[in-house]
């Protein structure tokens, strides 16, 4: 009996050694579509991760972002060199929203913001479900510089009204964000959102770490920060400012 116990112990020890020698399960990685190149991975507060990539067939300056939460990717968006919101796709319900550049009075301009410190905009978007929305507001640099994970950024205040096709205000948004001149990207930080019923929510988001080609966290598909906290009130149908612009 003792020999059997000893033999079993040796077998278990050997099996344990085999498992110890096996590599840990690899973290899932983000893979951009064919013809596209991943540029940057940004871990965000509120349990989100954003992967920015460019595609060979797009206009110069265009870039895409795929945003994922703890359940996987849920939003994809393309902006142009002026950070205009050209199109976005909700991966949860298939809604596609596109900029109506010709029908807009004053499209957003990142170049104007950098040159003058302020950019006013008044643009229209249309979805494949027939929803038409008008976004009126401004972005304004505060003159304050900051750095997150070694990446230089600048603080930028914003205010926005969202109207329906009939001109009714359905939501207002205001808060603080940061911009990257080099990446030509807006990142959310703090925002107060109020819908047409007067329901209001304040969120705190924004980047925590940046990863570039060769960095360990580059192409991460899983968010790392605040995932044990309930950070948003989904009942207000409140997309992040990062997703918007």
Coordinates of C-alpha atoms in Angstrom, one line a residue:
X1 CA 0.0 0.0 0.0
X2 CA 2.8 2.4 0.8
X3 CA 4.5 1.6 -2.5
X4 CA 1.2 2.4 -4.3
X5 CA 0.9 5.7 -2.4
X6 CA 4.5 6.5 -3.2
X7 CA 4.0 5.6 -6.8
X8 CA 0.8 7.7 -7.1
X9 CA 2.6 10.6 -5.4
X10 CA 5.4 10.4 -8.0
X11 CA 2.9 10.3 -10.8
X12 CA 1.1 13.3 -9.5
X13 CA 4.4 15.1 -8.9
X14 CA 5.4 14.4 -12.5
X15 CA 2.0 15.6 -13.8
X16 CA 2.3 18.7 -11.7
X17 CA 5.7 19.3 -13.2
X18 CA 4.3 19.0 -16.7
X19 CA 1.6 21.6 -16.0
X20 CA 4.1 23.9 -14.4
X21 CA 6.3 23.6 -17.5
X22 CA 3.3 24.6 -19.7
X23 CA 3.2 28.3 -20.6
X24 CA 0.3 30.4 -19.1
X25 CA -2.7 30.9 -21.4
X26 CA -1.9 33.8 -23.7
X27 CA -3.9 36.9 -23.4
X28 CA -6.2 37.6 -26.4
X29 CA -4.8 40.0 -28.9
X30 CA -6.4 42.5 -31.2
X31 CA -6.0 41.8 -34.9
X32 CA -6.9 44.6 -37.3
X33 CA -8.8 43.8 -40.6
X34 CA -6.8 42.7 -43.6
X35 CA -4.9 45.6 -45.2
X36 CA -4.8 47.5 -42.0
X37 CA -1.9 48.2 -39.5
X38 CA -2.3 48.6 -35.8
X39 CA -0.7 51.8 -34.5
X40 CA -1.5 52.2 -30.8
X41 CA -3.2 50.4 -27.9
X42 CA -4.6 52.6 -25.2
X43 CA -5.9 51.2 -21.9
X44 CA -8.7 53.4 -20.6
X45 CA -10.5 53.9 -17.3
X46 CA -14.0 52.5 -17.0
X47 CA -12.9 49.0 -18.1
X48 CA -12.2 49.8 -21.8
X49 CA -9.3 49.3 -24.2
X50 CA -8.9 51.1 -27.5
X51 CA -6.9 49.9 -30.5
X52 CA -6.1 52.5 -33.2
X53 CA -5.2 51.3 -36.7
X54 CA -4.9 52.7 -40.2
X55 CA -5.9 51.0 -43.5
X56 CA -4.2 51.2 -46.9
X57 CA -7.3 51.9 -48.9
X58 CA -8.4 54.9 -46.8
X59 CA -7.6 58.6 -47.4
X60 CA -4.4 60.0 -45.8
X61 CA -5.0 60.9 -42.2
X62 CA -7.9 58.5 -41.7
X63 CA -7.7 56.2 -38.7
X64 CA -10.0 53.7 -37.1
X65 CA -10.5 52.8 -33.4
X66 CA -12.0 49.6 -32.0
X67 CA -13.2 49.9 -28.4
X68 CA -13.7 46.9 -26.2
X69 CA -15.0 46.4 -22.7
X70 CA -14.9 43.3 -20.5
X71 CA -17.3 41.4 -22.9
X72 CA -15.3 42.2 -26.0
X73 CA -15.3 44.8 -28.8
X74 CA -18.5 46.8 -29.0
X75 CA -17.8 49.9 -31.1
X76 CA -15.7 50.8 -34.2
X77 CA -15.2 54.3 -35.6
X78 CA -13.3 56.0 -38.4
X79 CA -12.1 59.6 -38.2
X80 CA -10.3 61.7 -40.8
X81 CA -7.3 64.0 -40.5
X82 CA -9.5 66.7 -39.0
X83 CA -10.9 64.3 -36.4
X84 CA -14.3 64.5 -38.2
X85 CA -16.5 61.5 -37.1
X86 CA -16.8 59.9 -40.6
X87 CA -18.6 56.7 -39.6
X88 CA -19.1 54.4 -36.7
X89 CA -20.6 51.0 -36.1
X90 CA -22.2 49.6 -33.0
X91 CA -21.2 45.9 -32.9
X92 CA -24.0 45.2 -30.4
X93 CA -27.0 46.2 -32.7
X94 CA -25.4 46.8 -36.1
X95 CA -26.3 50.5 -36.2
X96 CA -24.1 52.4 -38.6
X97 CA -23.8 56.2 -38.3
X98 CA -22.2 58.4 -40.9
X99 CA -21.3 62.1 -41.1
X100 CA -23.4 64.1 -43.6
X101 CA -20.5 66.5 -44.5
X102 CA -22.4 68.2 -47.3
X103 CA -25.4 68.9 -45.1
X104 CA -23.4 70.2 -42.2
X105 CA -22.9 73.9 -41.5
X106 CA -19.5 73.8 -39.9
X107 CA -17.6 70.5 -39.8
X108 CA -15.1 69.9 -37.0
X109 CA -11.5 71.0 -37.7
X110 CA -8.5 69.7 -35.6
X111 CA -6.3 72.1 -37.5
X112 CA -8.4 75.1 -36.4
X113 CA -8.3 74.0 -32.8
X114 CA -4.5 73.7 -32.9
X115 CA -4.0 77.0 -34.7
X116 CA -6.5 79.2 -32.8
X117 CA -7.1 77.3 -29.5
X118 CA -10.8 76.8 -30.3
X119 CA -13.0 75.0 -32.9
X120 CA -16.7 75.6 -33.2
X121 CA -18.7 72.9 -35.0
X122 CA -22.2 72.3 -36.3
X123 CA -22.6 68.9 -38.1
X124 CA -25.2 66.3 -38.9
X125 CA -25.0 62.5 -38.8
X126 CA -27.4 59.9 -40.2
X127 CA -27.8 56.3 -39.3
X128 CA -28.9 53.3 -41.3
X129 CA -32.1 53.2 -39.1
X130 CA -33.1 56.7 -40.3
X131 CA -32.0 58.6 -37.2
X132 CA -30.8 62.1 -37.9
X133 CA -28.9 64.1 -35.3
X134 CA -27.3 67.6 -35.2
X135 CA -24.3 68.2 -33.0
X136 CA -23.5 71.9 -32.1
X137 CA -20.7 72.9 -29.8
X138 CA -17.1 73.7 -29.4
X139 CA -13.7 72.4 -28.3
X140 CA -11.3 74.8 -26.6
X141 CA -7.8 74.3 -25.4
X142 CA -7.2 75.4 -21.8
X143 CA -3.5 76.1 -22.3
X144 CA -2.6 73.3 -19.8
X145 CA -0.2 70.5 -20.8
X146 CA 0.0 67.1 -19.2
X147 CA 1.5 63.7 -19.7
X148 CA 0.1 60.3 -19.3
X149 CA 2.4 57.2 -19.5
X150 CA 5.0 59.5 -21.1
X151 CA 2.7 60.7 -23.9
X152 CA 2.4 64.5 -24.1
X153 CA -1.2 65.7 -24.0
X154 CA -3.1 69.0 -23.8
X155 CA -6.3 69.7 -21.9
X156 CA -9.4 70.7 -23.9
X157 CA -12.8 71.8 -22.6
X158 CA -15.9 71.0 -24.7
X159 CA -19.6 71.7 -24.7
X160 CA -22.2 70.2 -27.0
X161 CA -25.9 70.1 -27.8
X162 CA -27.5 67.3 -29.7
X163 CA -30.7 67.9 -31.6
X164 CA -33.1 65.6 -33.4
X165 CA -34.3 66.2 -36.9
X166 CA -37.1 68.5 -35.7
X167 CA -34.6 70.7 -33.8
X168 CA -35.5 69.5 -30.3
X169 CA -32.5 69.3 -27.9
X170 CA -32.3 65.6 -26.9
X171 CA -29.1 65.8 -24.9
X172 CA -26.3 68.1 -23.7
X173 CA -22.7 67.2 -23.0
X174 CA -19.9 69.2 -21.4
X175 CA -16.6 68.4 -19.7
X176 CA -12.9 68.1 -20.1
X177 CA -10.8 65.9 -22.5
X178 CA -7.2 65.7 -23.6
X179 CA -5.8 65.7 -27.1
X180 CA -2.7 64.3 -28.7
X181 CA -1.3 66.5 -31.4
X182 CA 0.9 63.7 -32.7
X183 CA -1.9 61.1 -32.9
X184 CA -4.6 63.7 -33.7
X185 CA -7.0 62.1 -31.3
X186 CA -9.4 63.3 -28.5
X187 CA -9.5 61.3 -25.3
X188 CA -12.3 61.6 -22.8
X189 CA -11.6 62.5 -19.1
X190 CA -14.6 63.9 -17.2
X191 CA -18.0 64.6 -18.7
X192 CA -21.5 65.5 -17.6
X193 CA -24.3 64.2 -19.8
X194 CA -27.9 65.2 -19.6
X195 CA -30.7 63.7 -21.7
X196 CA -33.9 65.3 -22.8
X197 CA -35.7 64.1 -19.6
X198 CA -33.3 65.9 -17.3
X199 CA -31.5 62.7 -16.2
X200 CA -27.9 63.5 -15.6
X201 CA -24.7 61.4 -15.2
X202 CA -21.1 62.4 -14.7
X203 CA -18.4 60.0 -15.9
X204 CA -14.7 59.8 -15.4
X205 CA -12.8 58.0 -18.2
X206 CA -9.6 58.7 -20.1
X207 CA -6.3 56.9 -20.9
X208 CA -4.2 55.1 -18.3
X209 CA -1.4 53.6 -20.5
X210 CA -0.2 53.7 -24.1
X211 CA 1.4 50.8 -25.9
X212 CA 3.2 51.1 -29.2
X213 CA 4.8 48.4 -31.5
X214 CA 7.2 46.4 -29.4
X215 CA 5.6 47.2 -26.1
X216 CA 4.3 44.3 -24.0
X217 CA 0.7 45.5 -23.9
X218 CA 0.5 46.3 -27.6
X219 CA -2.5 44.8 -29.3
X220 CA -4.2 43.9 -26.0
X221 CA -7.8 43.0 -26.5
X222 CA -8.8 42.9 -22.8
X223 CA -9.3 46.0 -20.6
X224 CA -7.3 46.2 -17.4
X225 CA -8.6 49.1 -15.3
X226 CA -11.7 49.6 -13.2
X227 CA -13.3 46.4 -14.4
X228 CA -14.4 45.5 -10.9
X229 CA -16.5 48.7 -10.7
X230 CA -19.8 49.8 -12.3
X231 CA -18.7 53.0 -14.1
X232 CA -21.5 53.9 -16.4
X233 CA -25.3 54.2 -16.3
X234 CA -26.4 52.4 -19.5
X235 CA -30.0 53.5 -19.0
X236 CA -29.0 56.9 -20.3
X237 CA -27.7 55.5 -23.5
X238 CA -24.5 57.5 -23.0
X239 CA -21.6 56.8 -25.4
X240 CA -18.2 58.0 -24.4
X241 CA -16.8 61.2 -25.8
X242 CA -13.8 59.1 -27.1
X243 CA -16.3 57.0 -29.1
X244 CA -18.0 60.1 -30.4
X245 CA -14.9 61.9 -31.7

